[in-house]
XYZ file of C-alpha atoms in Angstrom:
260
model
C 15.665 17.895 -10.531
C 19.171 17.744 -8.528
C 20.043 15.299 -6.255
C 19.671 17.997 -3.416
C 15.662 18.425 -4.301
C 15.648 14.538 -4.136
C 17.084 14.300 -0.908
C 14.392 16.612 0.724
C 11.629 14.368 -0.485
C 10.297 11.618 2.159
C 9.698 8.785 -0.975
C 11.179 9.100 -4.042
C 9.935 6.862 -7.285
C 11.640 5.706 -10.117
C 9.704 4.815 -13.194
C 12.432 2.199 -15.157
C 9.820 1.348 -17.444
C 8.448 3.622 -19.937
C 4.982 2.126 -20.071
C 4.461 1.999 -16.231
C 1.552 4.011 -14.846
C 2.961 6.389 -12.468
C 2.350 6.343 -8.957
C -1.533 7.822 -8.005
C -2.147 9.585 -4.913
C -4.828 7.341 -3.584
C -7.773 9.089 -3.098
C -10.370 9.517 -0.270
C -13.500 8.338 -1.654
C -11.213 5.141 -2.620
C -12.094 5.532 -6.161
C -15.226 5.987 -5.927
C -16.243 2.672 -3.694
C -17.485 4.150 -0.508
C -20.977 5.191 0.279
C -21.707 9.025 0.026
C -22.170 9.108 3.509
C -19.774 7.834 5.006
C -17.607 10.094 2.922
C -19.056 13.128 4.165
C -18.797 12.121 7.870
C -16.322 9.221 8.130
C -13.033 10.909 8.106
C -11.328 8.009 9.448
C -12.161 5.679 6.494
C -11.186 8.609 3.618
C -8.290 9.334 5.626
C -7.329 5.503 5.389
C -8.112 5.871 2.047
C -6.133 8.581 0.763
C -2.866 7.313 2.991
C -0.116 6.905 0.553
C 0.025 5.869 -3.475
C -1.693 3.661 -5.748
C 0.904 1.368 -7.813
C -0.432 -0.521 -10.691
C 0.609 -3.590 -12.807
C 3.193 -2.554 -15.690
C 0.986 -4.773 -18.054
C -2.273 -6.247 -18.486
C -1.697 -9.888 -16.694
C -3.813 -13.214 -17.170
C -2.770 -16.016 -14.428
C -4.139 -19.504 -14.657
C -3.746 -21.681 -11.033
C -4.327 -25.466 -11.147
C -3.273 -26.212 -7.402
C 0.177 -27.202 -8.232
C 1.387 -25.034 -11.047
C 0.722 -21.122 -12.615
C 0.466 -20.342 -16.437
C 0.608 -17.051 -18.077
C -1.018 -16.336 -21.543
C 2.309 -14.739 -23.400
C 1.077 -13.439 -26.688
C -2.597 -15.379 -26.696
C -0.413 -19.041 -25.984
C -0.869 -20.835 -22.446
C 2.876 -21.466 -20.900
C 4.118 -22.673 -17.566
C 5.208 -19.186 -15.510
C 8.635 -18.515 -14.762
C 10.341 -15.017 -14.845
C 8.799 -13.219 -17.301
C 10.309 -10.078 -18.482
C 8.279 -6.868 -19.917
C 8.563 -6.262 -23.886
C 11.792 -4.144 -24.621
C 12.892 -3.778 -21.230
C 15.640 -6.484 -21.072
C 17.426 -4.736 -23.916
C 17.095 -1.110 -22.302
C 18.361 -2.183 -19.409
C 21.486 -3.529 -20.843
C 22.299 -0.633 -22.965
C 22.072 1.482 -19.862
C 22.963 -0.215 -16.952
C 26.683 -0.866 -15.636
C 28.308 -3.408 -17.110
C 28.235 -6.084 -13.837
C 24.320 -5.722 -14.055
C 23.598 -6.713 -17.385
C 21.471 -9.295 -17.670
C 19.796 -8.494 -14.085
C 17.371 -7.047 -15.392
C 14.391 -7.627 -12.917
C 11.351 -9.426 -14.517
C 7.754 -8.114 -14.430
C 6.467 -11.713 -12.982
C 7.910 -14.366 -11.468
C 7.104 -17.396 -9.259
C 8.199 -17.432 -5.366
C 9.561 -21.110 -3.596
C 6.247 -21.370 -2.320
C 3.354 -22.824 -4.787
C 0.738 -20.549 -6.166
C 2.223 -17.432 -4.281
C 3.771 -15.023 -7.379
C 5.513 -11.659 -7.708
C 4.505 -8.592 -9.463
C 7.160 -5.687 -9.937
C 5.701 -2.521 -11.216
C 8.298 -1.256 -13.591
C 9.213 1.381 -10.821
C 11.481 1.620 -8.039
C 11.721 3.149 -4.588
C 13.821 5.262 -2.261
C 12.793 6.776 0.887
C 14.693 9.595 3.438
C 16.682 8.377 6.152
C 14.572 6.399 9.042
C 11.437 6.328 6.421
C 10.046 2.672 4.986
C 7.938 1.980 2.976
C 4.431 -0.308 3.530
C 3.298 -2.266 0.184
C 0.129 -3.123 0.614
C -3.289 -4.062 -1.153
C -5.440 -0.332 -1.735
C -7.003 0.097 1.214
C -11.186 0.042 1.447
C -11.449 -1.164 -2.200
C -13.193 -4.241 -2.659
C -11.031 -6.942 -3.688
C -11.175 -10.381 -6.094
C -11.475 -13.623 -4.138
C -9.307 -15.031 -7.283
C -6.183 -13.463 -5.598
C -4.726 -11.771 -1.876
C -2.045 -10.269 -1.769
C 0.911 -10.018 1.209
C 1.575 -6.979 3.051
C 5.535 -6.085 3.632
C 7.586 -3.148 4.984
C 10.871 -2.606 3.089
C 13.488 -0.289 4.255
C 14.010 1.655 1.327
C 16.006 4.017 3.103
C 18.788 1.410 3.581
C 18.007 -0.395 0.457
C 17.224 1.667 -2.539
C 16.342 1.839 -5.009
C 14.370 -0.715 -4.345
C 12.136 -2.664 -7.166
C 8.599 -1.688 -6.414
C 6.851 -5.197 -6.004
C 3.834 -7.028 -4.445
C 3.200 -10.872 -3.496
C 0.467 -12.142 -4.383
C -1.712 -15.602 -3.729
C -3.800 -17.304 -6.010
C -6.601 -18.921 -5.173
C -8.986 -19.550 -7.708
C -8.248 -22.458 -10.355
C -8.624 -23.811 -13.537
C -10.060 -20.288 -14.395
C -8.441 -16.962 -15.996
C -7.228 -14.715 -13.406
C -7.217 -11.268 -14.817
C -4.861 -8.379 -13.489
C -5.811 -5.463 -15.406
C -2.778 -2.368 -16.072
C -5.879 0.170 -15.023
C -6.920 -0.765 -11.591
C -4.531 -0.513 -8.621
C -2.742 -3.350 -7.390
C -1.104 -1.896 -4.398
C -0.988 1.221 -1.899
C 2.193 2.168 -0.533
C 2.047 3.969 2.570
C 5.285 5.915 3.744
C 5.892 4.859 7.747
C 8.882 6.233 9.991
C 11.166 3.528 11.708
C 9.631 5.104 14.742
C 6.379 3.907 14.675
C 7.043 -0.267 14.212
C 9.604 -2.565 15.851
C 11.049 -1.164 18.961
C 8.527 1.422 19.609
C 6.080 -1.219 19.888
C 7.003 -2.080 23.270
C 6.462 1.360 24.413
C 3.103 0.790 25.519
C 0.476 0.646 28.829
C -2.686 -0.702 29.598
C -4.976 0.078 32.610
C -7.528 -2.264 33.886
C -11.324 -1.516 34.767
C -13.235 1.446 34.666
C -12.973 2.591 38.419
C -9.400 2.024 40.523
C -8.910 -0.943 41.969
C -8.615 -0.933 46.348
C -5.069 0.882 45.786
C -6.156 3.099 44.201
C -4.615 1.674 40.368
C -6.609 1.733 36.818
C -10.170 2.757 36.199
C -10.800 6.325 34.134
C -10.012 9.310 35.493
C -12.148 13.088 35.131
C -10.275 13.717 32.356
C -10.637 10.439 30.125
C -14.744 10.634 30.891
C -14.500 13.904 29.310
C -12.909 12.800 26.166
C -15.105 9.564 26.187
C -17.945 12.330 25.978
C -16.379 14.213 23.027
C -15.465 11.088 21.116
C -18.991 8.896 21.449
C -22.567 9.467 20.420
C -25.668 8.648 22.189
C -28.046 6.575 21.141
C -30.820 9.161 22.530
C -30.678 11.572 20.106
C -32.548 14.171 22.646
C -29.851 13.649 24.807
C -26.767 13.647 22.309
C -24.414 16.627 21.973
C -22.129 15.186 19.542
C -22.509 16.873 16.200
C -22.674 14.754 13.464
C -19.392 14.997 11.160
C -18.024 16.606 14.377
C -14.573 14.433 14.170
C -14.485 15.073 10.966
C -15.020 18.609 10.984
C -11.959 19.018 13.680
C -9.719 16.556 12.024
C -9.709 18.558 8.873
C -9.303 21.864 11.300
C -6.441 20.836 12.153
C -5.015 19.521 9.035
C -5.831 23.150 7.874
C -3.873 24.861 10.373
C -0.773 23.366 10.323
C -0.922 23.560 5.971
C -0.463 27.447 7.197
């Protein structure tokens, strides 16, 4: 692929390391962990869902926290963690990379300044179009491990690429194996335009009370009771016109229409 098909493309991933599971569209029913139901009818929750990529672990990883220090089990031994590099990749990367970068390679895992917080690069990097970042962030709706949370950060990888593909990550539990397996997503990255965070964040209103005040300001108008109607169910079932699946149903209307 040229450089012009790249450029077209709104993220862009490099996979550095061979072994490295390539990027997964996430997926609606969020592999398989919501209830039937609410995938049918909850198309806010599988849209959620399916926002963005899964990125996985380049390795199988076992942590070990005691409160003041990690481990890592490096070939079946115990040792204190410091940047850890994947098998092979220090040596590719020298052989290929320009000369003032060898011996940057980046490592897999590595601890941060503050204790028991640790990063995990992917094996892949990340480039975005212009005025597009990038938000790293634990798969959305899957149930997580209370060994472990992990941070949430937006990168400009439109300014900044290619950008090493990584999640922080906090450990919690100790003095017991913490187990990061290659095969289950570690993080979703969602695609977000400069647009929608910082500045544009400011652009914003409220309006007080449901009827205007005495001149005349806030309340609802006609037009928001309507919409109330259309977006709310009643609990009176003889007396509801809302269709179950019924945002759903429109939602994906939609979605269909502008595919065409």
């Amino acid at each position: 692929m040229n450089a012009r098909d790249l450029s077209k493309r709104i993220v862009t991933f490099h996979r550095i390391y061979s072994d490295a599971i390539p990027p997964m569209r996430a997926d609606r029913s969020a592999l398989g962990s919501i209830p039937a139901a609410a995938h049918q009818y909850c198309e806010a929750l599988c849209t959620a869902s399916a926002f963005g990529w899964y990125i996985f672990p380049p390795t199988d990883i076992r942590l070990k926290w005691n409160g003041a220090e990690a481990f890592i089990e490096v070939d079946r031994e115990w040792q204190v963690l410091r940047a850890t590099y994947l098998p092979g990749f220090v040596e590719y990367w020298d052989e290929h990379c320009p000369e003032d970068l060898q011996g940057r390679a980046p490592p897999y895992i590595s601890p941060l300044f503050v204790p028991g917080v640790v990063q995990i690069w992917s094996g892949l990097l990340v480039s975005t179009a212009e005025d597009w970042s990038v938000l790293v962030r634990p798969p959305a709706n899957i149930a997580h491990t209370r060994a472990f949370s992990c941070f949430e950060g937006v990168v400009e990888t439109d300014r900044f690429q290619p950008c090493p593909l990584f999640i922080n990550i906090r450990l919690h539990a100790t003095d017991t194996v913490i187990e990061i397996p290659q095969m289950k997503p570690l993080m979703q990255l969602q695609p977000i335009h400069r647009s929608c965070y910082g500045e544009a964040l400011t652009n914003y209103g409220e309006v007080e009370g449901l009827a205007p005040d005495e001149s005349g300001v806030g309340g609802l108008d006609e037009a928001a009771w309507n919409g109330f109607r259309r977006t709310v169910r009643s609990t009176e079932p003889v007396r509801d016109a809302h269709e179950t699946g019924q945002y759903a149903v429109s939602v994906r209307k939609r979605a269909r229409v502008i595919a065409e």
